[in-house]
mmCIF file of C-alpha atoms in Angstrom:
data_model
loop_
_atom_site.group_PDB
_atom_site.id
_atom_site.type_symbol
_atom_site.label_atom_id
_atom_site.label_comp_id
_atom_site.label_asym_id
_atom_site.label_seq_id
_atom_site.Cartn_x
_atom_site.Cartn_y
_atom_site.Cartn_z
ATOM 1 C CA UNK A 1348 4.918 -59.384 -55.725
ATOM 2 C CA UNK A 1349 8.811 -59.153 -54.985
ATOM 3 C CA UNK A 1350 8.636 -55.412 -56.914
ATOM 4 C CA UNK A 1351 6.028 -54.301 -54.767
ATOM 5 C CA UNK A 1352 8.043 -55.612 -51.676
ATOM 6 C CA UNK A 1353 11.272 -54.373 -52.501
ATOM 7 C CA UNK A 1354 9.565 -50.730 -53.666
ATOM 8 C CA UNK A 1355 7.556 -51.013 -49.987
ATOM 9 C CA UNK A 1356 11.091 -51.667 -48.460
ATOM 10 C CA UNK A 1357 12.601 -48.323 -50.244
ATOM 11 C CA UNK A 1358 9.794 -46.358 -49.308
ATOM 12 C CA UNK A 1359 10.482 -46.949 -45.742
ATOM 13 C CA UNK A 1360 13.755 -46.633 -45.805
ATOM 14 C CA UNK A 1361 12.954 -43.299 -46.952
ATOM 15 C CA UNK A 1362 10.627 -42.612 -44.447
ATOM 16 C CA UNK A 1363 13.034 -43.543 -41.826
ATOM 17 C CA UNK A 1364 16.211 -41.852 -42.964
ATOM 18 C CA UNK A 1365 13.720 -38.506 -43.128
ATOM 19 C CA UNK A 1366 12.877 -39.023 -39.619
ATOM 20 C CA UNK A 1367 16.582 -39.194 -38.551
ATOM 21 C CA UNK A 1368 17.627 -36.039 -40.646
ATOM 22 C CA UNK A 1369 16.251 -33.773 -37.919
ATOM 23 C CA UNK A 1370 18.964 -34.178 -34.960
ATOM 24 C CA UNK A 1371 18.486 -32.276 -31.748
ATOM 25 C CA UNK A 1372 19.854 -28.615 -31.920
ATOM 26 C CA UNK A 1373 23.247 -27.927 -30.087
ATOM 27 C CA UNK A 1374 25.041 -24.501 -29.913
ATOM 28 C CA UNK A 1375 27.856 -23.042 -27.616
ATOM 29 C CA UNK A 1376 27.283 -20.488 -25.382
ATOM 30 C CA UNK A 1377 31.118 -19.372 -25.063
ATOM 31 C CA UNK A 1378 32.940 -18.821 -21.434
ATOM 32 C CA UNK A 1379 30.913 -17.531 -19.349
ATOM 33 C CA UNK A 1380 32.419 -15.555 -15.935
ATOM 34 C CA UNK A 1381 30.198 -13.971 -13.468
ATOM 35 C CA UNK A 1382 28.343 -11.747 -12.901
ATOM 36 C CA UNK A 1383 26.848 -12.864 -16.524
ATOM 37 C CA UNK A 1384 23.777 -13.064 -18.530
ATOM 38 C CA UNK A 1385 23.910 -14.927 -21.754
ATOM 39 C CA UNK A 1386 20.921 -14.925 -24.098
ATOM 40 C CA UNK A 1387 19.708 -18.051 -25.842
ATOM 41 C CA UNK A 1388 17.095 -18.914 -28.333
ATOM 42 C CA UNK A 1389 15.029 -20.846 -31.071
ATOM 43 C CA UNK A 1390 12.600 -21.078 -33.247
ATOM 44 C CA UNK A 1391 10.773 -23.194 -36.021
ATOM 45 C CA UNK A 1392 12.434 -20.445 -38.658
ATOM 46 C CA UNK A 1393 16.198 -21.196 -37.307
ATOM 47 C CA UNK A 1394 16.952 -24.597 -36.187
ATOM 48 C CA UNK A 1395 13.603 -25.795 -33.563
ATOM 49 C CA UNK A 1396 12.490 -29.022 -34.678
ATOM 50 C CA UNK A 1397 11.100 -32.114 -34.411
ATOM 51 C CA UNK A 1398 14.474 -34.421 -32.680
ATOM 52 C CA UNK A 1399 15.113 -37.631 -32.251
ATOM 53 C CA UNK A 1400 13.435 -37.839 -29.064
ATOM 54 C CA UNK A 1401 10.966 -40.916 -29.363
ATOM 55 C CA UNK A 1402 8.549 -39.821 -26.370
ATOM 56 C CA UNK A 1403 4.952 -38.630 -26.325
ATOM 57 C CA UNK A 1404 5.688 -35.910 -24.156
ATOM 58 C CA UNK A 1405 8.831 -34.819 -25.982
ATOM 59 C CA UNK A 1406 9.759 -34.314 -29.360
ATOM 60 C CA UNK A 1407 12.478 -32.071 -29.475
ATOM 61 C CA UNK A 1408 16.058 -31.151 -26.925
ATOM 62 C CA UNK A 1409 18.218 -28.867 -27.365
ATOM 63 C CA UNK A 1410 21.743 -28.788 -25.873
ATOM 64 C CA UNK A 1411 23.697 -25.180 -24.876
ATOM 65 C CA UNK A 1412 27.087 -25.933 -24.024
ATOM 66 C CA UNK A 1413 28.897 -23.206 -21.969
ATOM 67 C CA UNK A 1414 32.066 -22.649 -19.922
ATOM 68 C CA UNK A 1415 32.727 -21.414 -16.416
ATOM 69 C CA UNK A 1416 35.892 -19.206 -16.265
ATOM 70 C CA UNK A 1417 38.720 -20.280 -14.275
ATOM 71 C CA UNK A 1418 37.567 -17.168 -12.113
ATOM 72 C CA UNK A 1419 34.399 -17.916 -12.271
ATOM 73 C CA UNK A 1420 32.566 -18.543 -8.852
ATOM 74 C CA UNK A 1421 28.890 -18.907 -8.759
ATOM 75 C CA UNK A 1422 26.658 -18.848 -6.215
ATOM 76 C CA UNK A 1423 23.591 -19.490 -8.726
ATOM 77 C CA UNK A 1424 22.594 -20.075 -12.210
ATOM 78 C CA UNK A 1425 19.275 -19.468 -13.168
ATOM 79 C CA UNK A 1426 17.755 -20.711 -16.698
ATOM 80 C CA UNK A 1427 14.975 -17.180 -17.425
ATOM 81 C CA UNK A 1428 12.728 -18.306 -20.801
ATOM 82 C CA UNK A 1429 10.272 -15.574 -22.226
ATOM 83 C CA UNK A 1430 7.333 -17.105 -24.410
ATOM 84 C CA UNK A 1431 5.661 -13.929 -25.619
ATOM 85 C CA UNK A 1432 3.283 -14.926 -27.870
ATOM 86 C CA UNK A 1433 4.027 -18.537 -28.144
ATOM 87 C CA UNK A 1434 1.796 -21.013 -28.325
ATOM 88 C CA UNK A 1435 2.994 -24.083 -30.346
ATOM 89 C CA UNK A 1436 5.162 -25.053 -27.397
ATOM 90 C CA UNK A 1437 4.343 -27.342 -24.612
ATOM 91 C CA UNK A 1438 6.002 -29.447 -21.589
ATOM 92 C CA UNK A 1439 9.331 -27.560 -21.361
ATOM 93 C CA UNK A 1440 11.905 -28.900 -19.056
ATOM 94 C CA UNK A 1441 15.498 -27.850 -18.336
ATOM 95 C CA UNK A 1442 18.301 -29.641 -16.933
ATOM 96 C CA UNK A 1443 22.344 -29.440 -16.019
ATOM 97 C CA UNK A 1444 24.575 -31.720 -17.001
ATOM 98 C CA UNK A 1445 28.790 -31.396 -15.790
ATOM 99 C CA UNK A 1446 31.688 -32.183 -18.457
ATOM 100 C CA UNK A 1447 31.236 -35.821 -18.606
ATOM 101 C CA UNK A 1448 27.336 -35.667 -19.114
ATOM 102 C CA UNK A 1449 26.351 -36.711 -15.618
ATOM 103 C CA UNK A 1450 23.454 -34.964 -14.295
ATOM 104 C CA UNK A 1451 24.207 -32.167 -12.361
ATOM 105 C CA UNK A 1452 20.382 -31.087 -11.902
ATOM 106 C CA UNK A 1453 17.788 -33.311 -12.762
ATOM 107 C CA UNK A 1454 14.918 -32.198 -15.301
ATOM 108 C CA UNK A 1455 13.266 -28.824 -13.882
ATOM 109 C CA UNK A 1456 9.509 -27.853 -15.439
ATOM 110 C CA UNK A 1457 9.219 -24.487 -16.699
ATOM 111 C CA UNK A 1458 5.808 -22.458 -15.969
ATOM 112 C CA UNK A 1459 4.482 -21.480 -18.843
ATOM 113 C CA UNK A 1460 1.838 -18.930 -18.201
ATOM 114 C CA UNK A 1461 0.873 -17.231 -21.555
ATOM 115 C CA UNK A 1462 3.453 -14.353 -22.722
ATOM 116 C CA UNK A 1463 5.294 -13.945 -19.386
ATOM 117 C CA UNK A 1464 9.078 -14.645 -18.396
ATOM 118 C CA UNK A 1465 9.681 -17.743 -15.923
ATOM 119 C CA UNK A 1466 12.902 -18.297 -13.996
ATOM 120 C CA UNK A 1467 14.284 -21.886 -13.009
ATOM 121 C CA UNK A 1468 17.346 -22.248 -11.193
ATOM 122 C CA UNK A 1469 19.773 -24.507 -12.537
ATOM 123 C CA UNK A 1470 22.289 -24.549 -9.791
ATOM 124 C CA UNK A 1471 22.992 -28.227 -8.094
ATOM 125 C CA UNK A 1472 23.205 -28.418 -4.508
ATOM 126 C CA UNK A 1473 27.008 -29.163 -4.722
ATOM 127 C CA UNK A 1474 27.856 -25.577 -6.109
ATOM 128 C CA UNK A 1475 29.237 -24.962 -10.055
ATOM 129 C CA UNK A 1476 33.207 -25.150 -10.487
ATOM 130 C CA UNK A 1477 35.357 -23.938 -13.647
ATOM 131 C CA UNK A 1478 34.630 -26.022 -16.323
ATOM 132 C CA UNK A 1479 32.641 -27.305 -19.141
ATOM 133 C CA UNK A 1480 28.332 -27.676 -18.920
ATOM 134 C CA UNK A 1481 25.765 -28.518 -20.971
ATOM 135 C CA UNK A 1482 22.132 -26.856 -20.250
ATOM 136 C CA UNK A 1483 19.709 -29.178 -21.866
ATOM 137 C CA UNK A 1484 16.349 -27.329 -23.116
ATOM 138 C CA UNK A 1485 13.654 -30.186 -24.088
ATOM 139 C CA UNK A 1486 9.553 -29.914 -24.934
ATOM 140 C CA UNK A 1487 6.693 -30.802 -27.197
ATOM 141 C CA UNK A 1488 7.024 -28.802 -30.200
ATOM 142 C CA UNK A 1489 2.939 -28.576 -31.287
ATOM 143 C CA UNK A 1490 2.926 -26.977 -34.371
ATOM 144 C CA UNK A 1491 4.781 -24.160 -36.241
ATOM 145 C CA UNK A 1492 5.601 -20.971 -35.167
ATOM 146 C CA UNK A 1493 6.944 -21.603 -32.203
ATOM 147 C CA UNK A 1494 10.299 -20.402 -29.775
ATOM 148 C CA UNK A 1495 11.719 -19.965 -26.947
ATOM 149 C CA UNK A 1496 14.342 -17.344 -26.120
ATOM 150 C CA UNK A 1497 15.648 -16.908 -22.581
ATOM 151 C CA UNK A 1498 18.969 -15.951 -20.291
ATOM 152 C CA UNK A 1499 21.618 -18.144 -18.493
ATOM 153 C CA UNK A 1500 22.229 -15.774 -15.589
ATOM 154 C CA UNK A 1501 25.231 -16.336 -14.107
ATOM 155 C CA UNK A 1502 25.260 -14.602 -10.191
ATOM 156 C CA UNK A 1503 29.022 -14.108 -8.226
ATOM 157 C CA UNK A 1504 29.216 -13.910 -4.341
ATOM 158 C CA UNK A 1505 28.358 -10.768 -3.326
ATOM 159 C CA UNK A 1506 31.036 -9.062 -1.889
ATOM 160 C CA UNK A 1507 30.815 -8.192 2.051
ATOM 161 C CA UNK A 1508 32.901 -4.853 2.737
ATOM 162 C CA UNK A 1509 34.886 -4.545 5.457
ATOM 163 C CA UNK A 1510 33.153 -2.287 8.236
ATOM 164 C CA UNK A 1511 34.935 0.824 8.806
ATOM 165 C CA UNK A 1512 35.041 -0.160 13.081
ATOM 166 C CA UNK A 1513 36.933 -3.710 12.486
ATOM 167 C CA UNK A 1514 39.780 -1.501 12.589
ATOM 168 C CA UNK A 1515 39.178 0.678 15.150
ATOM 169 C CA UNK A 1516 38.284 -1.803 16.996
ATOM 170 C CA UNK A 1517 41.781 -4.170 16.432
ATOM 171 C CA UNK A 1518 43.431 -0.953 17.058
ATOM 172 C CA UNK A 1519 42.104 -0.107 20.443
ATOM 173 C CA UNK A 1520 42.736 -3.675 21.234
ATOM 174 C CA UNK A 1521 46.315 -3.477 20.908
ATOM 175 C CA UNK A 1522 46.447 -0.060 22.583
ATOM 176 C CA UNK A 1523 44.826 -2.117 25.646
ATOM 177 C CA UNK A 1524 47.356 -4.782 25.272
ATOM 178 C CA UNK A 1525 50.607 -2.260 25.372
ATOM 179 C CA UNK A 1526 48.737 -0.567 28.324
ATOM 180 C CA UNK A 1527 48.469 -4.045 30.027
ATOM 181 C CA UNK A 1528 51.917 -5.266 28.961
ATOM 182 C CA UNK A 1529 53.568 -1.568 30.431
ATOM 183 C CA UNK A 1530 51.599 -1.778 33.658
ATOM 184 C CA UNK A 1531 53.104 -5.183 34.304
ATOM 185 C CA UNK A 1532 56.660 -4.200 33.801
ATOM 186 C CA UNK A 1533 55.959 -1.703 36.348
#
């Protein structure tokens, strides 16, 4: 009786220290300074697997850590996944999270409509400053072969030229002014 117990016992712990061997993927992205795109992926041959997510929804999450440059300033940041020809994934969400893991965008649902590429901005109403982020990729991993591959897209203010008739036009305005100024000493 206590062999059969204490052999029960082992066999769990087994069971339960296999379970915990698969931790969720994480991988660094680098610095990233705009205008960027930086590609991301995985699959059931590299490192996608089952996590330690205990959900029914979710079973895996994946964490990309990037940096924004010092001169980095964004104006959006845009999470783009292809799924061509995947089918053993399910439920994906993305999310933002700053430097000290507080949520910077909440969970976003990606659209997965058969082999086409989906786009979900990541950028929190606040605006992105320099500094360190974590883009957090989570789903229901069905069955093997699956993956996911997509871009962080980093986009910079666009630049607004100066029109050539500002300075005409500041020009003529102190030609008036000397004009006005001359006809007053007179």
């Amino acid at each position: 009786m206590t062999t059969r117990y204490l052999r029960n016992l082992v066999w769990l712990a087994c069971l339960t220290a296999t379970g915990a061997a698969h931790a969720d993927y994480v991988s660094n992205l680098g610095v990233i300074n705009a205008p960027a795109a930086i590609a991301f992926s995985n699959s059931t041959d590299t490192n996608l697997s089952v996590g330690t997510i205990v959900a029914p929804l979710y079973n895996f999450r994946d964490r990309w850590t990037f940096t924004l440059g010092e001169n980095a300033s964004l104006t959006s940041l845009v999470a783009s996944f292809s799924f061509a020809g995947t089918f053993g994934l399910d439920n994906i969400q993305v999310n933002l999270l700053n430097a000290v893991g507080v949520v910077a965008v909440g969970w976003q649902n990606v659209t997965m409509n058969g082999p086409f590429t989906t786009s979900v901005s990541v950028t929190p109403v606040s605006g992105l400053t320099a500094g360190d982020y974590t883009l957090q990729v989570r789903g229901l991993l069905l069955n093997p072969p699956a993956s996911y591959s997509g871009n962080l897209i980093a986009a910079a203010p666009a630049v607004v030229p100066l029109p050539a008739a500002l300075p005409m036009l500041l020009l003529g305005l102190g030609a008036l002014g000397a004009a006005a100024r001359k006809r007053k000493q007179r």
